[in-house]
JSON list of C-alpha atoms in Angstrom, two decimals:
[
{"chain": "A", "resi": 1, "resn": "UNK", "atom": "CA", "xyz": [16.40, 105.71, 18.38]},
{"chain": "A", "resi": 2, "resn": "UNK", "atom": "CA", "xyz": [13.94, 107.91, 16.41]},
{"chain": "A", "resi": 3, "resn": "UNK", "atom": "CA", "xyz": [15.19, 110.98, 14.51]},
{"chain": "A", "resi": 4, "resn": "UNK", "atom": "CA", "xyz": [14.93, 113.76, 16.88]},
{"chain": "A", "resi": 5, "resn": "UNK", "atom": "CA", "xyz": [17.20, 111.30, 19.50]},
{"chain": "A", "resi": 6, "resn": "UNK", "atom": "CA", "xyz": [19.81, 110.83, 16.85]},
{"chain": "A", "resi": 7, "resn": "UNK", "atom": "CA", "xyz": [19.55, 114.74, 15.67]},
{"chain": "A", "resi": 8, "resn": "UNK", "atom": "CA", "xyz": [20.18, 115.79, 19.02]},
{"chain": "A", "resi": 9, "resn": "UNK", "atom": "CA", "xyz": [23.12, 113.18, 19.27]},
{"chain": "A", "resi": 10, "resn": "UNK", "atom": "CA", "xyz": [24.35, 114.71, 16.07]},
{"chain": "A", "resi": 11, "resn": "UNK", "atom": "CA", "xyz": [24.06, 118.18, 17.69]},
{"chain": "A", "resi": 12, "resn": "UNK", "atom": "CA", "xyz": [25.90, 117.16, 20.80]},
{"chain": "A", "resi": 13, "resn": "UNK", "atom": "CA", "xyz": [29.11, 115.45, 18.90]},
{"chain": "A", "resi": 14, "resn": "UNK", "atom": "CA", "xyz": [29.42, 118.58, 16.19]},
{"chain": "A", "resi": 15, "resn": "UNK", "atom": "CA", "xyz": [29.61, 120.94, 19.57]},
{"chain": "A", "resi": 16, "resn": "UNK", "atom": "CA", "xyz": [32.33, 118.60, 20.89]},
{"chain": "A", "resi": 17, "resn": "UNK", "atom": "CA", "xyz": [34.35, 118.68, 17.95]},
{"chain": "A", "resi": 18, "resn": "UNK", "atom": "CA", "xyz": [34.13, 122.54, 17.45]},
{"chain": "A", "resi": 19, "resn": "UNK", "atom": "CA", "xyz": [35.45, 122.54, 20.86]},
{"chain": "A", "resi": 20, "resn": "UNK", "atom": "CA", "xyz": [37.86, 119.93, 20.39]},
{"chain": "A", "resi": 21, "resn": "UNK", "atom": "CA", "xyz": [39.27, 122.29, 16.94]},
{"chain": "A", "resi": 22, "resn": "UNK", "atom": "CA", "xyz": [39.00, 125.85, 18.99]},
{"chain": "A", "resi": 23, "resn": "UNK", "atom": "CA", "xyz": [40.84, 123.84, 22.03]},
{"chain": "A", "resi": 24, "resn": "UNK", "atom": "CA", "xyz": [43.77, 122.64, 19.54]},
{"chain": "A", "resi": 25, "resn": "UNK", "atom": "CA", "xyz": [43.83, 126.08, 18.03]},
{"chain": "A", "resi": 26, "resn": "UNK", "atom": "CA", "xyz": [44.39, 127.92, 20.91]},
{"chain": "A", "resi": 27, "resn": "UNK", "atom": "CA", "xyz": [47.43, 125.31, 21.89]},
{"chain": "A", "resi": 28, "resn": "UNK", "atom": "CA", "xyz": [49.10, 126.51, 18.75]},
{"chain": "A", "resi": 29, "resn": "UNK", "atom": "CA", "xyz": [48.68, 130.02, 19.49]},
{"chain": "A", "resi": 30, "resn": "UNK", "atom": "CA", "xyz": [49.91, 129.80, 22.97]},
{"chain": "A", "resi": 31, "resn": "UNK", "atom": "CA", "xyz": [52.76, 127.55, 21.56]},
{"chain": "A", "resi": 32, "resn": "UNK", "atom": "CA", "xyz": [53.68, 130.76, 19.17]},
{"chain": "A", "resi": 33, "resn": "UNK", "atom": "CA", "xyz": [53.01, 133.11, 21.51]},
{"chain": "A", "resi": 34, "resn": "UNK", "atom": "CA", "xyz": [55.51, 131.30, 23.83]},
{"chain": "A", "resi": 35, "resn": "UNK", "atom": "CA", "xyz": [58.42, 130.53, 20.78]},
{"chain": "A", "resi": 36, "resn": "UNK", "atom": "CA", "xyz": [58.49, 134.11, 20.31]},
{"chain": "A", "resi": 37, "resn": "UNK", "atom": "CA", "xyz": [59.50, 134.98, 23.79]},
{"chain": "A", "resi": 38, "resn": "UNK", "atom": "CA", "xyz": [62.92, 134.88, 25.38]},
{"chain": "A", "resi": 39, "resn": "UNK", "atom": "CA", "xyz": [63.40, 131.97, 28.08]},
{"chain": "A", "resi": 40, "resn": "UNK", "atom": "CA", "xyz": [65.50, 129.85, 29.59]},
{"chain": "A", "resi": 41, "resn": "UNK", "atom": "CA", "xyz": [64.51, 127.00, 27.18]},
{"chain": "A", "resi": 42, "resn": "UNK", "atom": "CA", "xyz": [64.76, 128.96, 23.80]},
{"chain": "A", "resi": 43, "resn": "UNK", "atom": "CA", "xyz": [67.32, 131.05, 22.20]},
{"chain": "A", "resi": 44, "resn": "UNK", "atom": "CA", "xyz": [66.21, 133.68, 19.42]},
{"chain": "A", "resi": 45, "resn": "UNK", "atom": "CA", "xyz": [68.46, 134.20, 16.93]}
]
């Protein structure tokens, strides 16, 4: 592989891991959004 090949590579795994981190992120939100409202599964106190 010359450089620009493994650049581009580079460029293409960074992207999936910033979507990976943004995906995760947003699981946590919706997992606080979701604690903080009243359900059949959760009590708040």
């Amino acid at each position: 592989m010359n450089n620009a090949d493994l650049l581009e590579a580079r460029e293409v795994l960074v992207s999936l891991q910033q979507s990976a981190q943004y995906s995760m992120r947003n699981a946590e939100i919706a997992a606080n959004l979701a604690l903080n409202e009243q359900s059949a599964h959760t009590t708040l106190t």
